[in-house]
CSV table of C-alpha atoms and ligand atoms in Angstrom, one decimal:
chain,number,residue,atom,x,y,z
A,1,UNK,CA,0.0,0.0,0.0
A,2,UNK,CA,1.3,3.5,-1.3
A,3,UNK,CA,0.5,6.7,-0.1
A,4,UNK,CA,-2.3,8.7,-0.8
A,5,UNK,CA,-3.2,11.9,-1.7
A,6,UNK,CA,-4.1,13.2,1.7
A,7,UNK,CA,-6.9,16.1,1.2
A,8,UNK,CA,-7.0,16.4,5.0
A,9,UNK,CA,-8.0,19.4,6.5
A,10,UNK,CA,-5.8,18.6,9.5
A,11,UNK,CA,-3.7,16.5,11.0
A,12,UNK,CA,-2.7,17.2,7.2
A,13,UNK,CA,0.1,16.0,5.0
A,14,UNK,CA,3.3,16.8,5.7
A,15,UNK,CA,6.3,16.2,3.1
A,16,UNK,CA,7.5,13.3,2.7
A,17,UNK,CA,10.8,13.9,2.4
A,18,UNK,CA,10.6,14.9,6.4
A,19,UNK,CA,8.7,12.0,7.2
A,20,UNK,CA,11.1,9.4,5.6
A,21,UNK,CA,14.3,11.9,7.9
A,22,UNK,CA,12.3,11.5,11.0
A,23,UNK,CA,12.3,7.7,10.3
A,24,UNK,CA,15.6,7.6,10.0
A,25,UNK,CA,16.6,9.5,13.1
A,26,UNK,CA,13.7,7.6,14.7
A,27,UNK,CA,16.3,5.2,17.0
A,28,UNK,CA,19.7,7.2,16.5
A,29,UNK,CA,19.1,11.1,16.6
A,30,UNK,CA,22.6,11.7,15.1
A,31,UNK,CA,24.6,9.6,17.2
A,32,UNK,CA,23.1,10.3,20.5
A,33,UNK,CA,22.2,6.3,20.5
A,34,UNK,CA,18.1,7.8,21.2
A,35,UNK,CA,15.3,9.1,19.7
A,36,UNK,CA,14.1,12.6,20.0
A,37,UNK,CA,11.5,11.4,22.1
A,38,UNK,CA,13.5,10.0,24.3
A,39,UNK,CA,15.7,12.7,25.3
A,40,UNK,CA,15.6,15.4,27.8
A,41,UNK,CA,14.4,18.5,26.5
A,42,UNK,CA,17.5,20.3,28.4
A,43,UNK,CA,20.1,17.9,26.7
A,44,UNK,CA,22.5,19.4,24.1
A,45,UNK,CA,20.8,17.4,20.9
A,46,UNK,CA,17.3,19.0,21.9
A,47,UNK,CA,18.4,22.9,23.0
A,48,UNK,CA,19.9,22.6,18.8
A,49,UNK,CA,17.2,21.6,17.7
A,50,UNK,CA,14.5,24.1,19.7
A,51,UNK,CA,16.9,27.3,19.1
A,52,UNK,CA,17.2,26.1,15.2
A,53,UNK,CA,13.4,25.5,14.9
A,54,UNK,CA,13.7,29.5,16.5
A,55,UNK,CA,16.0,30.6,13.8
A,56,UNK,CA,14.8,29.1,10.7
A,57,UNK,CA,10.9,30.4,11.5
A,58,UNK,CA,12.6,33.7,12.4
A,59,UNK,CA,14.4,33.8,8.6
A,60,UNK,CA,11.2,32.4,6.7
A,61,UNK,CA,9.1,34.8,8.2
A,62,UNK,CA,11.7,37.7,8.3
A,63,UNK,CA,10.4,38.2,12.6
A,64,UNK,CA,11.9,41.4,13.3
A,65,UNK,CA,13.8,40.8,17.0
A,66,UNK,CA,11.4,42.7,19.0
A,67,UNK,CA,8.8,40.2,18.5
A,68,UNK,CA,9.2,36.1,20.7
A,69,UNK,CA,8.5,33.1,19.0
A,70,UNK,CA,7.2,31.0,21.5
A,71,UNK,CA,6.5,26.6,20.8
A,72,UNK,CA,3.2,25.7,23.4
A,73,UNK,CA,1.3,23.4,23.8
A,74,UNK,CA,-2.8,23.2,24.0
A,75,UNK,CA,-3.5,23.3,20.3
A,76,UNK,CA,-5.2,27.0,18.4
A,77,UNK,CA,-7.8,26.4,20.6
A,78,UNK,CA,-6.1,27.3,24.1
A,79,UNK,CA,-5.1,30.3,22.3
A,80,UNK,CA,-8.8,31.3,22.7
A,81,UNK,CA,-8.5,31.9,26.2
A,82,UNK,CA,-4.9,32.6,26.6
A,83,UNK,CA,-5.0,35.8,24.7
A,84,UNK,CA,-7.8,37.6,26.3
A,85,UNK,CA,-5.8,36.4,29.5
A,86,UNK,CA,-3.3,38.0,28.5
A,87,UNK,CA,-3.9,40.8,26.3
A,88,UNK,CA,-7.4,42.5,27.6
A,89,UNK,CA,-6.1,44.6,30.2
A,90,UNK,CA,-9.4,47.4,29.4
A,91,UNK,CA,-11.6,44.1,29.2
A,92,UNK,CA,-12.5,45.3,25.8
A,93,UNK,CA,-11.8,43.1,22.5
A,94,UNK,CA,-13.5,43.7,18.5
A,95,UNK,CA,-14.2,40.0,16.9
A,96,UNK,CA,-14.6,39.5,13.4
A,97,UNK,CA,-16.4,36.5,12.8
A,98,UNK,CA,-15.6,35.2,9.5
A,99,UNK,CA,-16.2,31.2,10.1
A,100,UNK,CA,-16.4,28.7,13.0
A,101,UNK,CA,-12.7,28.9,14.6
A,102,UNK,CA,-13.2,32.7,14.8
A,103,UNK,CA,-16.7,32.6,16.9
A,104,UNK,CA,-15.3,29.9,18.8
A,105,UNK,CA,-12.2,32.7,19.8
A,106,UNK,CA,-15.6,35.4,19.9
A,107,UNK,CA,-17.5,33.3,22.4
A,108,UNK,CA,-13.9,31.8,24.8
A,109,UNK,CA,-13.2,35.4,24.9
A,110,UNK,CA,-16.8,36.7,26.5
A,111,UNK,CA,-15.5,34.3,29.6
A,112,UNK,CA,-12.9,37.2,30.1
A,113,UNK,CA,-14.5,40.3,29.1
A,114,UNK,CA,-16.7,42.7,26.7
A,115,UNK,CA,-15.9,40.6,23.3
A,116,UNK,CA,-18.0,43.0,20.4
A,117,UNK,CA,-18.4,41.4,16.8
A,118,UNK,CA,-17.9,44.3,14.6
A,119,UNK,CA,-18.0,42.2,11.4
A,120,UNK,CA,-19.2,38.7,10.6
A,121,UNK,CA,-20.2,36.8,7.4
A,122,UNK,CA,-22.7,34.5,8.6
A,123,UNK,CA,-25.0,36.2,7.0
A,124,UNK,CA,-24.3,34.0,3.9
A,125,UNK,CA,-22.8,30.9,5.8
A,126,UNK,CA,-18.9,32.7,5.6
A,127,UNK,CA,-18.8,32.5,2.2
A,128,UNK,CA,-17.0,35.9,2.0
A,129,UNK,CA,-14.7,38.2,3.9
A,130,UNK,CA,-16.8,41.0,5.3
A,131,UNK,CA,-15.5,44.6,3.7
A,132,UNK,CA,-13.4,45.9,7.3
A,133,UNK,CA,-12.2,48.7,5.8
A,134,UNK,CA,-14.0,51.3,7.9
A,135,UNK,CA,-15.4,49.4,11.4
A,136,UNK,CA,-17.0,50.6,14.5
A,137,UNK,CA,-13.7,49.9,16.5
A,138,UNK,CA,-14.5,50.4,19.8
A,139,UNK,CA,-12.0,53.0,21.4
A,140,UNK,CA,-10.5,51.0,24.2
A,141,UNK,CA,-10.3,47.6,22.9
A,142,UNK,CA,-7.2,45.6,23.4
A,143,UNK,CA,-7.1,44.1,20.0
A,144,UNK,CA,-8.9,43.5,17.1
A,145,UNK,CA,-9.0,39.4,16.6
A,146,UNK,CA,-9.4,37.6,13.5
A,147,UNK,CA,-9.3,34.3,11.9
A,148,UNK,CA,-7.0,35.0,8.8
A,149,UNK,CA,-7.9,31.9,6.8
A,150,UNK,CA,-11.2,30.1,7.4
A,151,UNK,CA,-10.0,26.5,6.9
A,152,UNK,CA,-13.5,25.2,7.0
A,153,UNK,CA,-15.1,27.5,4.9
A,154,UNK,CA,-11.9,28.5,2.4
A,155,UNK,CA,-12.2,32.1,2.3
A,156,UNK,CA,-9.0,34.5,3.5
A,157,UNK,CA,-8.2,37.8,3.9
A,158,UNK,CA,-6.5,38.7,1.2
A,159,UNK,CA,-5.9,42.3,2.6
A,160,UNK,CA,-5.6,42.9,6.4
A,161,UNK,CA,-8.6,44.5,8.1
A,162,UNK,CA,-7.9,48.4,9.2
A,163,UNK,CA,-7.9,47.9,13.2
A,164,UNK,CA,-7.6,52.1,13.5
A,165,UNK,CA,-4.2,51.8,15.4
A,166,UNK,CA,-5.4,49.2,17.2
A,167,UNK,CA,-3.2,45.8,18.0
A,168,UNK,CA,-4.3,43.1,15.0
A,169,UNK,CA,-4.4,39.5,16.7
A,170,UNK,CA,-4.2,36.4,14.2
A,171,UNK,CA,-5.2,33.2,14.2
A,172,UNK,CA,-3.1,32.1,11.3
A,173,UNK,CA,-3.5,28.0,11.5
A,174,UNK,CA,-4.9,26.6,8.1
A,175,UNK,CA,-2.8,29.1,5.9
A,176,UNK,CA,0.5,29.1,8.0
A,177,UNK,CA,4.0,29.8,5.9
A,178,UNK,CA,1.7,29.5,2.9
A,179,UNK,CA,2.9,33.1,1.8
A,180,UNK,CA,4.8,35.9,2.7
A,181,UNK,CA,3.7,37.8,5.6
A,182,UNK,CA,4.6,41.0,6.9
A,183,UNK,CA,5.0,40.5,11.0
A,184,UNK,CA,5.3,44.0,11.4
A,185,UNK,CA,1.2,44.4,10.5
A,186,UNK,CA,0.5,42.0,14.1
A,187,UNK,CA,0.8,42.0,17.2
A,188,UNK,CA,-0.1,38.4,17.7
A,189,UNK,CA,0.3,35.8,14.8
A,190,UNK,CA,-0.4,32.5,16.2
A,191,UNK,CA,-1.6,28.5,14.7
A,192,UNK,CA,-2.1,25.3,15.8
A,193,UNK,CA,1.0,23.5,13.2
A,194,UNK,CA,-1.1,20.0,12.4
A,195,UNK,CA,-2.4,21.8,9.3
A,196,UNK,CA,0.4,23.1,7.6
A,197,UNK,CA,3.6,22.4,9.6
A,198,UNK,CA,3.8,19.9,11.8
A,199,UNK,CA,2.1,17.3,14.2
A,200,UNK,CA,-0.8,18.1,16.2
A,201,UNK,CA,-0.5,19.4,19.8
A,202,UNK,CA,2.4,22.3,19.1
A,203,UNK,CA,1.1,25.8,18.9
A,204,UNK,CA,3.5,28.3,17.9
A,205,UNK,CA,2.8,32.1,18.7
A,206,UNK,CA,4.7,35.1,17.5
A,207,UNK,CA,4.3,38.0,19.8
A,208,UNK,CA,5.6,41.4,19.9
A,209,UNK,CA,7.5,42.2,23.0
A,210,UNK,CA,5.5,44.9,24.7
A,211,UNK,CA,2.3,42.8,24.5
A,212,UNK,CA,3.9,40.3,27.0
A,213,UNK,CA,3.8,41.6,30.7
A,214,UNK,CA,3.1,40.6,33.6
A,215,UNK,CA,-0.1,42.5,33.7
A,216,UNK,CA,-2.7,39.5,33.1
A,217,UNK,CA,-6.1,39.0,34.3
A,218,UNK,CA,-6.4,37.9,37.8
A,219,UNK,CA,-6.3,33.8,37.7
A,220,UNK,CA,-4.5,33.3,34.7
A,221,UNK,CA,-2.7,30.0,35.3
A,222,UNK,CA,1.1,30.4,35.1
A,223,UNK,CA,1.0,28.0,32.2
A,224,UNK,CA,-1.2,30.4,30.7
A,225,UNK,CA,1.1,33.3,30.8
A,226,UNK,CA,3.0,34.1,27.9
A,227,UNK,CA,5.4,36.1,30.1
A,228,UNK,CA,6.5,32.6,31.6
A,229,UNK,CA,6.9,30.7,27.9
A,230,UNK,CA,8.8,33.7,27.0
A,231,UNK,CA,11.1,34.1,29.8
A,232,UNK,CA,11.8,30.9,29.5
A,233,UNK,CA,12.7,30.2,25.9
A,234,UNK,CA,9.2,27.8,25.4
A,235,UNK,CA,11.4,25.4,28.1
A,236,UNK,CA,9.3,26.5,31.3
A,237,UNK,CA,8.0,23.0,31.4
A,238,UNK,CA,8.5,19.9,28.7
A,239,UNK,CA,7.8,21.4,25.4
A,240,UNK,CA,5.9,19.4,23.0
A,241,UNK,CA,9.6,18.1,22.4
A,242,UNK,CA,9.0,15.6,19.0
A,243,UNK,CA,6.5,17.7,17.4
A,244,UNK,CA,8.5,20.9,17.5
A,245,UNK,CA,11.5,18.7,16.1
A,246,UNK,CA,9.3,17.8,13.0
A,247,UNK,CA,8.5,21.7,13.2
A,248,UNK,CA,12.1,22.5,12.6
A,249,UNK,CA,12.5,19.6,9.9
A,250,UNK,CA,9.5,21.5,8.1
A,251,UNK,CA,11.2,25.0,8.3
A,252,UNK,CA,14.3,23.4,6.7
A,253,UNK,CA,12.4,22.0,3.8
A,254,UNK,CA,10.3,25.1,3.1
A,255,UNK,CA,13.7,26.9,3.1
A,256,UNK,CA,15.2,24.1,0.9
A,257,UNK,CA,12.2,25.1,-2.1
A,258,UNK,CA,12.9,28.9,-2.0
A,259,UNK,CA,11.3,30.0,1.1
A,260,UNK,CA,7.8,31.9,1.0
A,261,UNK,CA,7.7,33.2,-1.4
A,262,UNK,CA,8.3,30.7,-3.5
A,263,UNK,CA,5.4,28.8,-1.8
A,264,UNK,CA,2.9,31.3,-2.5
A,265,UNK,CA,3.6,31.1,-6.1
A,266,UNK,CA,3.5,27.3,-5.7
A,267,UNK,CA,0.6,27.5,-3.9
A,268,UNK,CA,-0.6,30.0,-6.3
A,269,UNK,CA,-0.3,27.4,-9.3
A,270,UNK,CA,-1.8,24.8,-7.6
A,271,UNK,CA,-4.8,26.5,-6.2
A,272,UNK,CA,-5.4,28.0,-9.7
A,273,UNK,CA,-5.9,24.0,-11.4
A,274,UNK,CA,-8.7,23.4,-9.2
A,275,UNK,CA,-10.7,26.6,-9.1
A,276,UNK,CA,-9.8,26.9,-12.7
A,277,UNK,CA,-12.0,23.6,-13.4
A,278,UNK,CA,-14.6,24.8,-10.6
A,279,UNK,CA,-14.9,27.8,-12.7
A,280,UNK,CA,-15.9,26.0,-16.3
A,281,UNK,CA,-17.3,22.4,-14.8
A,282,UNK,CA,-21.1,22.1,-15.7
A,283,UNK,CA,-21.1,19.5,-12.0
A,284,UNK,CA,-19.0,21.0,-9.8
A,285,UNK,CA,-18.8,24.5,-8.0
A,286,UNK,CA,-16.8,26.0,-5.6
A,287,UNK,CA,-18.7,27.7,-2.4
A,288,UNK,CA,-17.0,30.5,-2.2
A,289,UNK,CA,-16.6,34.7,-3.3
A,290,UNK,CA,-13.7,34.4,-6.0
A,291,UNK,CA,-11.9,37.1,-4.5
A,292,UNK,CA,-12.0,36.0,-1.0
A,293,UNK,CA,-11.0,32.5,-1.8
A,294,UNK,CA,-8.1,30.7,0.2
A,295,UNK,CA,-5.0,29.0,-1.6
A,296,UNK,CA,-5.3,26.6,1.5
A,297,UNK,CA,-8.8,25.2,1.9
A,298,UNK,CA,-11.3,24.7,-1.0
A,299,UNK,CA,-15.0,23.7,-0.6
A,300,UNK,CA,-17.2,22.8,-3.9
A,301,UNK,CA,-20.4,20.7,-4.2
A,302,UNK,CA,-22.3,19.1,-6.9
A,303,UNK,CA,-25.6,20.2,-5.6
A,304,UNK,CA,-26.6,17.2,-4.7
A,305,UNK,CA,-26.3,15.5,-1.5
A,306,UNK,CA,-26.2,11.8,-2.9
A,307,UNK,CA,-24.0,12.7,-5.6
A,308,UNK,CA,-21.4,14.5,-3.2
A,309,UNK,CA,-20.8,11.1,-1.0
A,310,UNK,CA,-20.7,8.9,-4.3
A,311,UNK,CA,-17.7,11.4,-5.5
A,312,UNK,CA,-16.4,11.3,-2.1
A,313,UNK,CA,-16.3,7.4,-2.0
A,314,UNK,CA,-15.0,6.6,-5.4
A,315,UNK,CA,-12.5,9.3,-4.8
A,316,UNK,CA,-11.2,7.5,-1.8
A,317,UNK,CA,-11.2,4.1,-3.5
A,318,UNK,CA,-8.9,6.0,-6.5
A,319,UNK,CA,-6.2,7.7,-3.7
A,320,UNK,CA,-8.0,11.0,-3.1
A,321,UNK,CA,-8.6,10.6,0.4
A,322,UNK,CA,-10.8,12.9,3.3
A,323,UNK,CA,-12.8,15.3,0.6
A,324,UNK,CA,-15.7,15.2,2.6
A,325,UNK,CA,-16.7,19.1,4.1
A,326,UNK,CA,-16.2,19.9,7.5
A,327,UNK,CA,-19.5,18.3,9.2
A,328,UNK,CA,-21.3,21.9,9.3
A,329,UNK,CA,-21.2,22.5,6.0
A,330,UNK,CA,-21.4,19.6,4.2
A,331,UNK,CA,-20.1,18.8,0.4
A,332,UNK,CA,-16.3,18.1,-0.4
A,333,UNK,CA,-13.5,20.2,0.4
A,334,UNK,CA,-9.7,19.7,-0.8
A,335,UNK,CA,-7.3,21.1,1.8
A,336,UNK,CA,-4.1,21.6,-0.7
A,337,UNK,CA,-1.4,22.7,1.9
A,338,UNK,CA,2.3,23.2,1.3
A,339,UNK,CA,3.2,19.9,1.5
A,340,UNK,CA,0.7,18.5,-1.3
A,341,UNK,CA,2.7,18.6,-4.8
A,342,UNK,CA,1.0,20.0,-7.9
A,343,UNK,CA,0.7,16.4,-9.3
A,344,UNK,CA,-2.1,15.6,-6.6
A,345,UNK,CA,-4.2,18.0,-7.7
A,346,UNK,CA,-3.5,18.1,-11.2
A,347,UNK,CA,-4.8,14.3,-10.6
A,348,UNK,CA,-8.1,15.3,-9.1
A,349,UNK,CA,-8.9,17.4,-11.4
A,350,UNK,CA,-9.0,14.6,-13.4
A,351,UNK,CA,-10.8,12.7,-11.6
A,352,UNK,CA,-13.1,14.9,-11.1
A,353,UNK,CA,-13.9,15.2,-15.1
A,354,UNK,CA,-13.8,11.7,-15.5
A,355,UNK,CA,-16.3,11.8,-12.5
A,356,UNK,CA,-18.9,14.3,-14.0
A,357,UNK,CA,-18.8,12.9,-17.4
A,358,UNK,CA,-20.1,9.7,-16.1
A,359,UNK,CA,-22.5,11.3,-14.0
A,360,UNK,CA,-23.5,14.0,-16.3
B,401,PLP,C1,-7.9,23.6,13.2
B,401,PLP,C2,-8.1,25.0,13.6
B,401,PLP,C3,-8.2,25.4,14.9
B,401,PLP,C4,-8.2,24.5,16.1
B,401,PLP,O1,-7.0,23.9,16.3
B,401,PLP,P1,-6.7,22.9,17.5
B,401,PLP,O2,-5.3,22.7,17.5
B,401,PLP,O3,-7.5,21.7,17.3
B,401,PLP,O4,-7.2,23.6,18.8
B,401,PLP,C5,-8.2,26.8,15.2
B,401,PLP,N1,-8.2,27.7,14.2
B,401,PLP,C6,-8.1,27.3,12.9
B,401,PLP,C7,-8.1,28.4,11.8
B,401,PLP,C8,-8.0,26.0,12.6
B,401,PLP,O5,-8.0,25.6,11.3
């Protein structure tokens, strides 16, 4: 049995050249006669491998120095709470809703304060960015918060939302080291890895300095506190040790094919097959505004409810695995991350004609 083409929204493929390097360290990390998950996360081996991880993030993303990378654990989702922990010293935060993850963010962050939705699209079930050019920002809100790429509905915001001087926090999971992205724009950039980087469980955030103080909400858990992760160098406690090693294995392979920019023109390419069949097929169609579409996450459906699960099953019994929508919305949805070649979607698409002429 071969590998697949891995659609998967997350966990989500991850190359293969990493993979089959991770195998091969698997019992001897480079003479150290263990694995990487059997050593101490203060040994030698492991404080390279963490402060390498640090550095080849820092170069991808071009993180100017006043900003900490920090390697957590708890998944996107603790960020939730963590950052109204953390950041809402007036109590005051501006959602925009744009999708599930982001009103998920919305609703953890009521538990700690006054969160206001100042924009949403669920008006037409997130099929669109909202237009945030010009929103009632209230005047004393920490932060404005948003979900950058909607992973289950496959929109993005292809231009950053005016926040009127206020701090810009990002949940960046689903379209992480996709593209190019200019750090200096956030104050938070933050995503769970097991869609685009790594292996579930490691969260990396990217935080500008003066955002991290000791000034949290009374109750904050120390663990909870990105003044401890940061003091610390992400080693307060055991850091999600193996995961952040396949982190840094990632890192060197997106370097290895030109860096980010170089992705997004991948990505770019690769996107542009499928929507480009989307656009002219007489079966399929893709659920979302052109211009708000993501390079990451793309939903179509037939239509037809019986006629999405017999693509879905076939597809799986050809190699094209988990193109079943997210449970809330239904249809089929092909998550085409970094790590899927051109070739896998390219064959799809093929599919996908053979697929509607037989069912035409
Ligand atoms: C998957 C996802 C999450 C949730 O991640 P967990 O690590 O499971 O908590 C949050 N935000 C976005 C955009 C996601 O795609």
């Amino acid at each position: 049995m071969g590998r697949v083409y891995n659609f998967s929204a997350g966990p989500a493929v991850l190359p293969e050249e990493v993979l089959k390097e991770a195998a091969d360290e698997m019992l001897d990390y480079k003479g150290t006669g263990m694995s990487v998950m059997e050593m101490s996360h203060r040994s030698k081996a492991y404080e390279t491998i963490i402060k390498e991880a640090e550095v080849d993030i820092r170069e991808l993303m071009n993180i100017p120095d006043n900003y900490k990378v920090l390697f957590l654990q708890g998944g996107a989702s603790q960020q939730f709470a963590m950052i109204p922990m953390n950041l809402m010293k007036n109590k005051k935060a501006a959602y925009i809703v744009t999708g599930q993850w982001a009103k998920k963010a919305y609703q953890e962050a009521k538990l700690y304060g006054e969160a206001v939705e100042v924009a949403s699209s669920a008006d037409k079930t997130f099929s669109y960015i909202p237009d945030c050019s010009d929103l009632d920002i209230p005047e004393d809100a920490d932060y404005v918060y948003i979900c950058e790429n909607n992973t289950i509905y496959g929109t993005k915001f292809h231009e950053l939302p005016n926040t009127k001087g206020h701090t810009l926090v990002a949940d960046v999971s689903s379209c992480f080291l996709s593209e190019p992205v200019d750090v200096t724009k956030y104050g938070v950039i933050y995503g769970g890895v097991q869609k685009n980087i790594g292996p579930a469980g490691v969260v990396i955030v990217i935080i500008r300095e003066d955002l991290i103080t000791e000034d949290v909400l009374p109750g904050t858990p120390t663990m909870l506190r990105y003044k401890i992760h940061a003091d610390n160098a992400s080693l307060y406690n055991t850091p999600p040790a193996y995961g952040i090693y396949i982190c840094g294995k990632v890192f060197k392979w997106l370097k290895k094919q030109g860096g980010l920019a170089a992705m997004k023109e991948y990505n770019e390419k690769k996107a542009k097959v499928l929507y480009d069949f989307l656009d002219q097929s007489k079966l399929f169609k893709g659920t979302v505004v052109p211009k708000d579409r993501s390079l990451m996450n793309v939903p179509f459906v037939t239509g037809n409810e019986e006629l999405d699960a017999k693509f879905v099953k076939e597809a799986a019994a050809a190699g094209f695995v988990n193109l079943k929508g997210h449970r809330t919305v239904g249809g089929m949805r092909a998550s085409i991350y970094n790590a899927m070649p051109i070739e896998g979607v390219e064959k799809l698409v093929e599919f996908m004609k053979k697929f509607e002429e037989e069912n035409a």
